[in-house]
Coordinates of C-alpha atoms in Angstrom, one line a residue:
Chain A
M2 CA -0.1 -0.2 0.4
S3 CA 1.7 3.5 -1.0
A4 CA 0.9 6.7 0.5
R5 CA 1.6 9.8 -0.9
L6 CA 0.0 12.0 2.0
T7 CA 0.8 10.9 5.2
A8 CA 0.4 12.7 8.5
R9 CA 3.4 12.1 11.2
E10 CA 2.8 12.3 14.6
I11 CA 0.8 15.6 14.1
T12 CA 0.0 17.4 17.7
L13 CA -3.5 19.5 16.9
R14 CA -5.2 22.2 19.2
Y15 CA -7.9 24.7 18.7
G16 CA -5.6 27.1 21.5
E17 CA -6.5 25.9 24.6
R18 CA -7.6 22.3 23.9
V19 CA -5.6 20.0 22.4
V20 CA -7.3 17.8 19.9
S21 CA -5.5 15.2 18.1
T22 CA -1.5 14.3 20.1
R23 CA 1.2 11.7 18.1
L24 CA -1.3 11.3 15.4
S25 CA 0.3 9.9 12.6
L26 CA -1.7 8.7 8.9
D27 CA -0.6 6.7 5.8
V28 CA -2.9 8.3 3.3
P29 CA -4.1 4.3 1.6
D30 CA -3.4 6.0 -3.1
G31 CA -6.6 5.3 -5.1
A32 CA -8.2 4.4 -2.3
F33 CA -11.7 5.6 -0.4
T34 CA -10.6 6.3 3.7
A35 CA -13.9 6.8 5.4
I36 CA -13.2 7.7 8.8
V37 CA -15.7 7.1 11.4
G38 CA -15.9 8.1 15.3
P39 CA -18.2 10.1 17.9
N40 CA -18.7 13.5 17.6
A41 CA -15.6 15.9 18.7
C42 CA -13.8 13.0 18.0
G43 CA -11.1 14.8 16.3
K44 CA -12.0 13.2 12.6
S45 CA -12.4 16.9 11.4
T46 CA -10.1 18.1 12.9
L47 CA -7.5 15.9 11.3
L48 CA -8.5 15.8 7.4
R49 CA -8.9 20.2 8.2
A50 CA -4.8 19.5 9.0
L51 CA -4.4 16.9 5.6
V52 CA -5.4 20.3 4.0
R53 CA -3.4 22.3 5.8
L54 CA -6.0 25.4 7.3
L55 CA -5.5 24.0 10.4
R56 CA -1.0 23.4 11.3
P57 CA -0.3 21.4 13.5
E58 CA 1.9 21.8 16.5
S59 CA 4.6 19.7 16.1
G60 CA 4.8 16.9 13.3
H61 CA 4.2 17.0 9.4
V62 CA 1.5 16.3 6.7
E63 CA 3.3 15.2 3.8
L64 CA 2.3 15.1 0.9
D65 CA 4.6 13.1 -1.6
G66 CA 7.7 13.6 0.9
R67 CA 7.0 17.4 0.6
E68 CA 5.4 19.5 4.2
V69 CA 2.4 20.4 2.7
G70 CA 3.0 24.3 4.2
G71 CA 6.1 24.1 2.0
Y72 CA 3.5 24.2 -1.6
A73 CA 1.9 27.6 -2.7
S74 CA -1.1 27.9 -2.5
K75 CA -2.5 27.0 -6.2
A76 CA -0.4 24.8 -6.8
L77 CA -1.2 22.4 -3.3
A78 CA -5.0 23.0 -4.7
K79 CA -4.1 21.6 -7.7
Q80 CA -3.3 18.8 -5.7
L81 CA -5.9 18.6 -2.6
G82 CA -9.8 19.3 -3.4
F83 CA -11.5 19.8 0.4
L84 CA -15.6 20.2 0.7
P85 CA -14.9 22.0 4.5
Q86 CA -19.1 20.6 6.2
D87 CA -20.4 24.3 6.0
P88 CA -20.0 26.0 3.0
L89 CA -20.3 29.7 2.6
A90 CA -22.7 30.9 -1.2
P91 CA -21.5 35.1 -1.8
D92 CA -24.7 35.7 -2.3
D93 CA -27.2 36.2 -5.5
I94 CA -24.5 33.5 -6.9
K95 CA -25.4 31.5 -9.3
V96 CA -25.5 27.0 -9.1
R97 CA -23.1 27.8 -12.6
Q98 CA -20.6 30.8 -11.0
L99 CA -20.8 28.5 -8.0
V100 CA -19.5 25.4 -10.1
S101 CA -17.0 27.5 -11.4
R102 CA -15.0 28.8 -8.4
G103 CA -13.5 25.8 -8.6
R104 CA -10.6 26.5 -11.2
F105 CA -9.5 29.0 -9.7
P106 CA -6.7 27.3 -9.5
H107 CA -6.6 26.9 -12.8
Q108 CA -6.5 30.4 -13.8
S109 CA -4.1 32.9 -13.6
L110 CA -5.3 37.5 -14.3
L111 CA -3.6 36.2 -18.0
A112 CA -5.5 33.0 -18.3
L113 CA -8.9 33.4 -16.9
W114 CA -11.0 31.1 -18.7
S115 CA -10.5 28.6 -20.8
A116 CA -12.1 25.7 -22.7
Q117 CA -10.8 23.2 -19.9
D118 CA -12.3 25.2 -17.7
E119 CA -16.0 25.3 -19.1
E120 CA -15.4 21.6 -20.4
A121 CA -14.6 20.6 -16.5
V122 CA -17.3 22.7 -15.2
A123 CA -19.5 20.5 -17.2
E124 CA -18.4 17.7 -16.5
A125 CA -18.6 18.1 -12.7
M126 CA -22.2 19.6 -12.9
A127 CA -22.9 16.5 -15.0
S128 CA -21.1 14.1 -12.4
A129 CA -22.7 15.9 -9.8
G130 CA -26.4 15.5 -11.2
V131 CA -27.1 19.6 -11.1
A132 CA -25.7 19.6 -14.5
D133 CA -29.6 21.4 -15.1
L134 CA -29.9 23.3 -12.0
G135 CA -27.2 25.6 -13.8
D136 CA -29.0 29.6 -13.7
R137 CA -31.0 28.8 -10.0
P138 CA -29.2 30.5 -7.5
V139 CA -28.0 28.7 -5.1
Q140 CA -30.0 30.4 -2.4
E141 CA -32.9 29.2 -3.7
L142 CA -32.1 24.9 -3.6
S143 CA -33.1 22.3 -1.2
G144 CA -30.1 21.5 1.3
G145 CA -29.7 18.5 -0.6
Q146 CA -29.1 20.1 -3.7
R147 CA -26.7 22.9 -1.8
Q148 CA -24.8 20.1 -1.1
R149 CA -24.5 18.8 -4.3
V150 CA -23.1 21.8 -6.1
W151 CA -20.6 21.8 -4.0
M152 CA -19.3 18.9 -4.0
A153 CA -19.6 19.9 -8.4
M154 CA -17.0 22.9 -7.4
V155 CA -15.0 20.4 -5.7
L156 CA -15.1 18.2 -8.7
A157 CA -14.8 21.2 -11.2
Q158 CA -11.7 21.1 -9.1
R159 CA -10.4 17.9 -11.7
T160 CA -7.5 16.9 -8.2
P161 CA -6.5 13.2 -7.4
Y162 CA -7.6 13.8 -4.1
L163 CA -11.0 15.0 -2.1
L164 CA -11.6 15.7 1.1
L165 CA -14.5 15.5 2.0
D166 CA -16.3 16.3 5.9
E167 CA -19.8 14.6 6.0
P168 CA -20.7 15.4 2.9
T169 CA -23.8 13.6 3.1
S170 CA -25.3 15.8 5.4
F171 CA -28.8 17.5 4.3
L172 CA -29.1 15.0 1.9
D173 CA -32.9 12.5 1.7
I174 CA -31.5 8.9 2.1
T175 CA -31.5 8.3 -1.9
H176 CA -29.0 11.8 -2.9
Q177 CA -26.5 9.9 0.2
Y178 CA -26.2 7.1 -1.4
Q179 CA -26.2 8.4 -5.0
L180 CA -23.3 10.4 -3.2
L181 CA -21.4 7.5 -2.0
G182 CA -22.1 6.4 -5.7
L183 CA -19.9 8.8 -7.1
L184 CA -17.3 9.2 -4.7
A185 CA -17.0 5.0 -5.1
R186 CA -17.0 5.5 -9.4
L187 CA -14.5 8.4 -8.3
R188 CA -12.3 6.0 -6.6
D189 CA -12.4 3.6 -9.7
E190 CA -11.6 6.7 -11.9
G191 CA -8.1 6.3 -9.4
R192 CA -8.8 9.2 -7.5
T193 CA -8.1 8.8 -3.7
V194 CA -11.6 10.1 -2.0
I195 CA -10.8 10.4 2.4
A196 CA -14.9 11.4 3.6
V197 CA -15.0 12.0 7.0
L198 CA -18.8 9.8 7.7
H199 CA -21.4 9.3 10.0
D200 CA -23.3 5.9 9.0
I201 CA -20.3 3.6 10.5
N202 CA -22.7 0.8 8.0
Q203 CA -22.3 3.4 4.7
A204 CA -18.8 3.5 5.5
C205 CA -18.4 0.1 5.5
R206 CA -20.2 -0.4 2.9
Y207 CA -18.7 1.9 0.6
A208 CA -14.6 2.1 1.9
D209 CA -12.0 0.9 1.0
H210 CA -9.8 1.6 4.0
L211 CA -11.8 2.7 7.3
V212 CA -10.0 4.6 10.6
A213 CA -11.9 4.7 13.6
M214 CA -10.9 7.8 15.8
R215 CA -12.1 8.0 19.9
D216 CA -10.6 10.3 21.8
G217 CA -8.5 12.4 19.2
R218 CA -6.8 9.0 18.5
V219 CA -7.0 6.6 15.9
V220 CA -7.8 3.3 17.5
A221 CA -8.5 1.5 14.6
E222 CA -8.0 1.9 11.2
G223 CA -9.0 -1.1 8.3
V224 CA -10.5 -3.2 5.4
P225 CA -13.5 -2.8 6.8
K226 CA -14.8 -7.3 6.8
D227 CA -11.4 -7.2 9.7
V228 CA -11.0 -4.2 11.4
V229 CA -15.0 -4.0 12.0
D230 CA -16.4 -6.1 14.7
A231 CA -18.7 -5.8 18.5
A232 CA -15.6 -5.5 20.6
L233 CA -14.6 -2.0 18.2
I234 CA -18.0 -0.3 18.5
K235 CA -18.3 -0.3 21.8
D236 CA -14.4 0.5 21.9
V237 CA -15.3 4.0 19.6
F238 CA -19.1 4.5 19.8
E239 CA -19.8 2.6 24.0
L240 CA -22.7 1.4 21.7
P241 CA -23.5 -2.3 22.4
S242 CA -24.1 -4.1 18.6
V243 CA -23.8 -7.1 16.9
I244 CA -22.0 -7.5 13.7
V245 CA -24.5 -9.0 11.1
P246 CA -23.3 -9.4 6.7
D247 CA -25.3 -6.6 5.0
P248 CA -27.6 -8.6 2.9
V249 CA -26.4 -6.4 -0.6
T250 CA -22.3 -6.6 0.1
G251 CA -21.9 -9.1 2.6
T252 CA -20.1 -6.0 3.8
P253 CA -20.0 -5.9 7.7
M254 CA -23.7 -4.5 9.9
V255 CA -23.4 -2.8 12.5
V256 CA -27.0 -3.5 14.5
P257 CA -27.0 -2.1 18.5
T258 CA -28.4 -3.6 20.7
L259 CA -29.6 -0.6 23.0
Q260 CA -32.9 -0.5 23.0
G261 CA -35.3 2.8 25.0
E262 CA -32.9 4.7 26.4
Chain B
M30 CA -22.3 34.6 -21.3
N31 CA -19.8 36.1 -23.2
H32 CA -16.0 35.3 -23.2
T33 CA -14.4 38.1 -24.8
L34 CA -10.5 38.5 -23.9
G35 CA -10.9 35.4 -21.0
L36 CA -12.8 37.5 -19.1
R37 CA -16.4 36.3 -18.6
V38 CA -19.3 39.2 -18.8
E39 CA -22.3 39.3 -17.0
R40 CA -24.3 40.6 -19.8
R41 CA -26.6 42.4 -16.9
T42 CA -23.5 43.8 -15.3
A43 CA -22.2 45.0 -18.8
V44 CA -25.4 47.3 -19.8
L45 CA -25.4 48.5 -16.4
V46 CA -21.5 49.5 -17.0
V47 CA -22.9 51.0 -20.3
V48 CA -25.8 52.8 -18.8
M49 CA -24.0 54.1 -15.0
V50 CA -20.9 55.2 -17.6
A51 CA -23.9 57.1 -19.2
L52 CA -25.4 58.2 -16.0
M53 CA -21.9 60.5 -13.8
L54 CA -21.6 61.8 -18.4
C55 CA -24.9 63.7 -18.0
L56 CA -23.0 64.7 -13.9
A57 CA -20.9 65.6 -15.1
L58 CA -21.7 68.0 -18.1
L59 CA -25.0 69.1 -15.3
G60 CA -22.2 70.2 -12.9
L61 CA -19.7 71.6 -15.3
C62 CA -23.0 73.9 -16.5
Y63 CA -23.9 74.6 -13.2
G64 CA -22.9 77.7 -11.1
A65 CA -24.2 80.8 -10.3
S66 CA -23.9 81.6 -13.8
W67 CA -26.1 79.2 -15.7
A68 CA -22.7 77.6 -18.8
S69 CA -24.7 75.8 -21.7
P70 CA -23.7 72.2 -22.8
G71 CA -22.0 74.3 -25.6
K72 CA -20.1 76.6 -24.2
V73 CA -19.1 74.6 -21.4
F74 CA -17.8 71.7 -24.6
A75 CA -15.8 75.0 -26.3
V76 CA -14.6 75.2 -23.0
L77 CA -13.7 71.7 -24.0
T78 CA -12.5 71.5 -26.7
G79 CA -9.6 74.9 -25.7
A80 CA -12.5 76.9 -28.2
E81 CA -13.0 79.6 -25.7
R82 CA -11.3 80.1 -22.4
S83 CA -13.7 79.8 -19.2
V84 CA -11.6 80.3 -15.6
V85 CA -14.9 79.4 -13.7
I86 CA -15.2 75.5 -15.8
S87 CA -11.5 74.7 -16.6
D88 CA -11.2 76.1 -13.2
W89 CA -13.6 76.4 -9.9
R90 CA -16.6 73.3 -12.1
L91 CA -14.3 71.1 -14.2
P92 CA -11.3 69.8 -10.6
R93 CA -14.7 69.5 -9.0
V94 CA -16.7 67.4 -11.8
L95 CA -13.4 65.1 -11.2
A96 CA -13.0 64.9 -7.2
G97 CA -16.9 64.2 -7.4
L98 CA -16.3 60.6 -9.7
V99 CA -13.1 60.0 -8.4
F100 CA -13.4 60.7 -5.6
G101 CA -16.6 58.5 -5.1
A102 CA -15.6 55.2 -7.6
A103 CA -12.2 55.4 -4.9
L104 CA -14.9 55.6 -1.5
G105 CA -17.1 53.0 -3.6
V106 CA -14.0 50.1 -3.6
A107 CA -13.2 50.8 -0.6
G108 CA -16.5 50.4 0.9
A109 CA -16.6 47.1 -1.8
L110 CA -12.9 45.8 0.4
F111 CA -14.1 46.3 3.9
Q112 CA -17.9 44.6 3.1
N113 CA -16.7 41.7 1.4
L114 CA -13.4 41.3 3.7
T115 CA -16.1 41.6 6.9
R116 CA -18.5 39.7 5.0
N117 CA -21.2 42.5 6.3
P118 CA -23.3 45.2 4.4
M119 CA -22.4 48.1 7.2
G120 CA -18.8 46.5 7.0
S121 CA -17.0 50.1 5.2
P122 CA -14.6 52.5 6.1
D123 CA -16.4 55.0 7.7
V124 CA -19.3 52.7 9.6
I125 CA -15.9 51.4 11.5
G126 CA -14.0 54.3 12.3
L127 CA -11.5 54.4 9.5
D128 CA -12.7 58.1 7.4
A129 CA -12.8 59.3 11.3
G130 CA -8.8 58.2 12.8
A131 CA -8.4 59.5 8.6
Y132 CA -9.8 62.9 9.9
T133 CA -8.3 62.7 13.5
G134 CA -5.1 62.8 11.4
A135 CA -5.5 65.5 9.2
L136 CA -6.8 67.4 12.1
I137 CA -3.7 67.0 13.7
A138 CA -1.7 67.5 10.8
I139 CA -3.5 71.3 10.6
T140 CA -3.5 72.2 14.3
V141 CA 0.5 70.9 15.8
L142 CA 1.9 71.3 12.4
S143 CA 1.8 73.6 9.7
G144 CA -1.5 72.0 7.3
T145 CA 0.3 71.7 3.6
S146 CA -1.6 69.2 2.0
A147 CA 1.9 66.8 2.1
Q148 CA 1.1 66.8 5.4
L149 CA -2.9 66.1 5.6
A150 CA -2.1 63.1 2.9
T151 CA 0.1 61.6 5.7
G152 CA -1.5 62.3 8.6
S153 CA -4.8 60.4 7.0
V154 CA -3.3 58.0 5.7
L155 CA -1.2 57.2 9.4
G156 CA -4.5 57.8 10.6
G157 CA -6.7 55.4 8.9
L158 CA -4.2 52.9 8.9
L159 CA -3.6 53.5 13.4
V160 CA -6.8 53.4 12.9
A161 CA -7.6 49.9 10.9
A162 CA -4.0 48.3 13.6
A163 CA -6.3 49.4 16.4
I164 CA -9.8 47.4 15.3
Y165 CA -7.6 43.9 13.9
L166 CA -5.8 43.4 17.0
L167 CA -9.1 43.9 18.8
A168 CA -11.2 41.6 16.8
F169 CA -8.4 39.2 16.1
E170 CA -9.0 36.6 18.9
R171 CA -8.3 32.7 17.5
G172 CA -9.2 34.2 14.7
F173 CA -10.7 36.6 11.9
S174 CA -14.4 37.6 12.7
G175 CA -15.3 40.2 9.8
L176 CA -19.5 40.7 12.6
R177 CA -16.5 41.3 15.3
L178 CA -14.9 43.2 13.4
V179 CA -17.7 45.6 12.8
V180 CA -19.1 46.2 16.6
I181 CA -15.4 46.7 17.5
G182 CA -15.5 48.8 14.7
I183 CA -17.9 51.3 15.2
A184 CA -17.4 51.3 19.8
V185 CA -14.4 52.8 17.7
N186 CA -15.7 55.0 15.3
A187 CA -17.2 56.8 17.9
M188 CA -14.2 56.7 20.0
V189 CA -12.0 58.9 17.7
T190 CA -15.3 61.2 16.6
A191 CA -15.4 61.9 20.3
V192 CA -11.5 62.5 20.0
N193 CA -11.7 64.7 16.8
S194 CA -14.2 66.9 18.5
W195 CA -12.8 67.5 21.4
I196 CA -9.3 68.9 19.0
V197 CA -11.3 71.5 17.3
L198 CA -12.0 72.3 20.3
R199 CA -8.9 73.2 22.0
A200 CA -8.4 74.3 18.3
E201 CA -7.5 78.3 18.1
L202 CA -10.5 79.6 16.9
E203 CA -9.5 80.3 13.2
V204 CA -8.5 76.7 12.8
A205 CA -11.6 75.2 14.5
I206 CA -13.5 77.5 11.8
A207 CA -12.0 75.2 9.0
A208 CA -12.0 72.1 10.4
V209 CA -15.0 72.2 11.0
G210 CA -16.5 73.4 7.4
W211 CA -15.0 70.4 6.8
S212 CA -15.5 67.7 8.6
A213 CA -18.7 67.1 7.3
G214 CA -17.1 66.3 4.3
S215 CA -16.9 68.6 0.7
L216 CA -15.4 69.4 -2.7
N217 CA -16.0 73.8 -2.3
G218 CA -13.4 75.1 -3.0
V219 CA -12.2 71.7 -4.3
G220 CA -9.1 72.9 -7.2
W221 CA -6.7 71.3 -9.8
G222 CA -3.6 71.9 -7.2
D223 CA -5.4 70.1 -5.2
L224 CA -6.1 66.7 -7.2
G225 CA -2.5 65.9 -9.0
I226 CA -1.3 63.4 -6.1
P227 CA -4.4 62.2 -5.3
F228 CA -5.5 61.2 -8.6
A229 CA -1.8 59.4 -8.9
I230 CA -2.6 57.7 -5.5
I231 CA -6.1 56.6 -6.1
A232 CA -5.4 55.1 -9.8
L233 CA -1.9 52.7 -8.8
L234 CA -4.5 51.3 -6.0
L235 CA -7.5 50.5 -8.1
I236 CA -4.8 49.4 -10.9
L237 CA -3.1 46.6 -7.8
M238 CA -6.6 46.1 -6.0
T239 CA -7.4 45.2 -10.2
T240 CA -5.3 42.9 -11.0
R241 CA -6.2 40.9 -7.0
A242 CA -9.7 41.6 -8.0
H243 CA -10.1 37.3 -9.7
A244 CA -9.0 36.4 -6.0
M245 CA -11.1 38.9 -3.4
H246 CA -13.7 37.8 -4.9
Q247 CA -13.1 33.7 -4.6
A248 CA -12.4 34.6 -0.6
S249 CA -16.4 35.7 -0.7
L250 CA -16.4 31.2 -0.5
G251 CA -15.2 31.3 3.1
D252 CA -12.2 30.9 4.4
A253 CA -12.0 27.2 4.8
V254 CA -12.5 26.6 0.6
A255 CA -11.2 30.1 -0.4
A256 CA -7.5 28.7 1.2
T257 CA -8.0 24.6 -0.6
T258 CA -8.8 26.4 -3.7
G259 CA -5.0 28.3 -4.2
V260 CA -6.1 31.7 -2.4
A261 CA -3.2 33.4 0.1
L262 CA -5.9 34.8 2.5
N263 CA -4.1 36.4 4.3
R264 CA -0.7 38.6 1.5
L265 CA -4.9 39.1 -0.1
R266 CA -6.7 40.6 3.2
L267 CA -3.4 43.0 3.7
L268 CA -4.0 44.1 0.3
M269 CA -7.8 44.4 1.0
V270 CA -6.6 46.4 4.1
L271 CA -4.1 49.2 2.7
V272 CA -5.6 49.7 -0.6
G273 CA -8.6 49.9 1.1
V274 CA -7.3 52.2 3.9
G275 CA -5.6 53.9 0.8
C276 CA -8.6 55.3 -1.0
T277 CA -10.3 56.4 2.1
A278 CA -7.4 58.7 3.3
T279 CA -6.4 59.6 0.1
V280 CA -10.4 61.7 -0.2
T281 CA -10.4 62.1 3.3
A282 CA -6.9 64.5 2.8
V283 CA -8.8 66.6 0.5
A284 CA -12.3 66.5 0.8
G285 CA -12.8 65.5 4.5
P286 CA -14.2 61.9 5.2
I287 CA -17.4 62.1 3.4
A288 CA -19.4 59.8 4.7
F289 CA -22.2 57.1 3.9
I290 CA -20.7 56.5 -0.1
A291 CA -18.6 53.6 0.9
L292 CA -21.6 52.0 2.9
A293 CA -24.3 52.5 0.3
A294 CA -22.4 52.7 -4.0
P295 CA -21.8 48.7 -3.1
Q296 CA -24.7 47.4 -1.8
I297 CA -27.0 49.2 -3.8
G298 CA -23.7 48.6 -7.1
R299 CA -24.6 44.9 -6.7
R300 CA -27.9 45.0 -6.4
L301 CA -28.5 46.5 -9.8
A302 CA -25.6 44.6 -11.5
G303 CA -27.9 41.5 -10.5
A304 CA -24.5 40.0 -9.5
A305 CA -22.7 37.0 -6.8
G306 CA -20.6 38.2 -3.8
V307 CA -19.5 42.8 -3.8
P308 CA -17.8 43.3 -7.2
L309 CA -15.5 46.4 -7.0
L310 CA -17.0 47.3 -10.2
P311 CA -20.1 48.3 -10.2
A312 CA -19.8 49.3 -6.3
A313 CA -16.6 52.4 -7.9
L314 CA -19.3 53.3 -10.3
T315 CA -21.8 53.4 -9.0
G316 CA -19.7 55.7 -6.0
A317 CA -18.9 57.8 -8.4
V318 CA -22.9 58.5 -9.3
L319 CA -23.7 58.9 -5.8
L320 CA -20.9 60.8 -5.3
Q321 CA -21.1 63.5 -7.6
G322 CA -25.1 63.3 -7.5
A323 CA -24.5 64.7 -4.4
D324 CA -22.2 67.2 -5.2
L325 CA -25.0 69.2 -6.8
L326 CA -27.7 68.2 -4.9
A327 CA -24.9 70.3 -1.5
Q328 CA -24.7 73.2 -4.4
M329 CA -28.5 73.4 -6.0
L330 CA -30.3 73.0 -2.4
L331 CA -29.6 76.1 0.0
A332 CA -28.2 77.6 -3.6
P333 CA -26.6 80.5 -3.3
V334 CA -24.8 79.1 -1.0
A335 CA -23.2 75.5 -1.5
L336 CA -23.4 72.9 1.4
P337 CA -21.2 70.0 2.1
V338 CA -21.8 67.5 0.1
G339 CA -21.1 65.3 3.3
V340 CA -24.6 67.1 4.8
V341 CA -26.2 65.2 1.9
S342 CA -24.8 62.0 1.2
T343 CA -25.0 61.3 5.2
A344 CA -29.0 62.0 4.5
I345 CA -29.1 60.0 1.5
G346 CA -26.9 57.3 2.6
G347 CA -29.2 57.6 6.5
C348 CA -32.0 56.6 4.1
Y349 CA -30.2 53.7 2.3
L350 CA -29.5 52.0 6.6
I351 CA -32.7 52.2 7.6
W352 CA -34.0 50.2 4.5
L353 CA -30.9 48.3 4.6
L354 CA -31.3 47.8 8.0
T355 CA -35.4 46.9 7.8
K356 CA -34.4 45.0 5.2
E357 CA -32.0 42.1 7.7
V358 CA -34.2 42.8 10.3
R359 CA -37.6 40.8 8.2
R360 CA -34.7 38.6 6.5
A361 CA -33.6 37.5 10.6

């Protein structure tokens, strides 16, 4: 398993609050990695450190053996695409305009808009299923549509890496599976996908590599079939459960045994 | 969408530019015709082309009209920059105290020093930058928050305004009268001699900012997306602050703190253009039209007494502010 993107013994903190201490992670190339864990376990913080939004207090995040902090902004943005949990749309922006913003790292003062940009935007909108929303104002869309528009923006960036912070929140169940299917397809096409996911069963079904976190530490990682058992779920989520094979895919499926309070 | 010269120009923005430029030319012509004695447009054109001579038109009215347009554009851009920085329609230099700070610098230049135009300009820029730095330090607490910056800016504005009153009260009577007349923001008596350096500075700042406008729009997607799509945010913010303060202070040094143009122009321009975010070009054009229009009104309302343009712009801005607040309250 090769890994271009790695975290080596990173310590992460927000102000006084230490989130992770000496955490290490290799992100397997070309795979779908899902990060799971209870609320406030440091999943999002880890993701933000990987895309250089948060500088580790100590340790290194490296891409191709080079510290991400050493990359020029646009050079890094051509490698790592990131979708935060609550992205901010400017007032009155239309869908196509927002998706076009994903082309920013590929543009310069002398080359503001190219045929390649046009093509990337059209393709991204088709992939995310928002091709027919192009002229609609983003603020008039439903939460689910908006999420797919943002997804299209990140796709338009055409990065080998996609890092997504809870991309399925705000989506109804059908759109959740459509989005996960899209991510799996992008992985098949050679991209590396890293997503923080809330639903452990979805993570088991779609991820090649599962990273389970608790209290800022990586508790277990590996192929879901190998790492997910009742003991791990108890350890990570404090939830008693039985693990059965998913009737459709055969991947582990967590069925809580907890009833009532 | 047209793709000329690699630029994406929205059709509605293009229409707005044409309309606004036409409006600017009309207001400019009106400004050249209007005065103690009315000059016909024919005479104005004759003077402009050099066929006739008129000191009143070419040395009194023309510099004033150009100052109205250029300063209006500079204030509009400064407002758009700070509204982008703070992501808040209230976050404009006049509201958060930068005008007042620049005015403090200018007051000190007049009352303590001899008040030459170079001292005025330097004092204004230093005053504006100091206030900007103070607000930034006070507002910066574990990251950057636009709303916190606006609220602290409003408080700083009140304090700096109090300092300005105190300076005026302590000044010699003649100096105080001059300072007060100028405190509302006025283009009365602006001549060619006042304009060369300010116009050059404003042109330089606007060209500099134009090269980074694309990154500024990208930054309106929020810090996380802006950074991960390749915007060097800290450098961009520093440039936006410097250009915004530079434009505000340069105008203040010549014309005093003209309020509300920077607040209203970017938002009116953005709505007229139907554009996303707070773009610079509509803000500049709307600012130019607003200030020139306000200056004409200031000259006409109590003619032959010329009011300071700041009185009119404050009245226009007050109406705008009431409208904005009721709209925001309804939305919230």
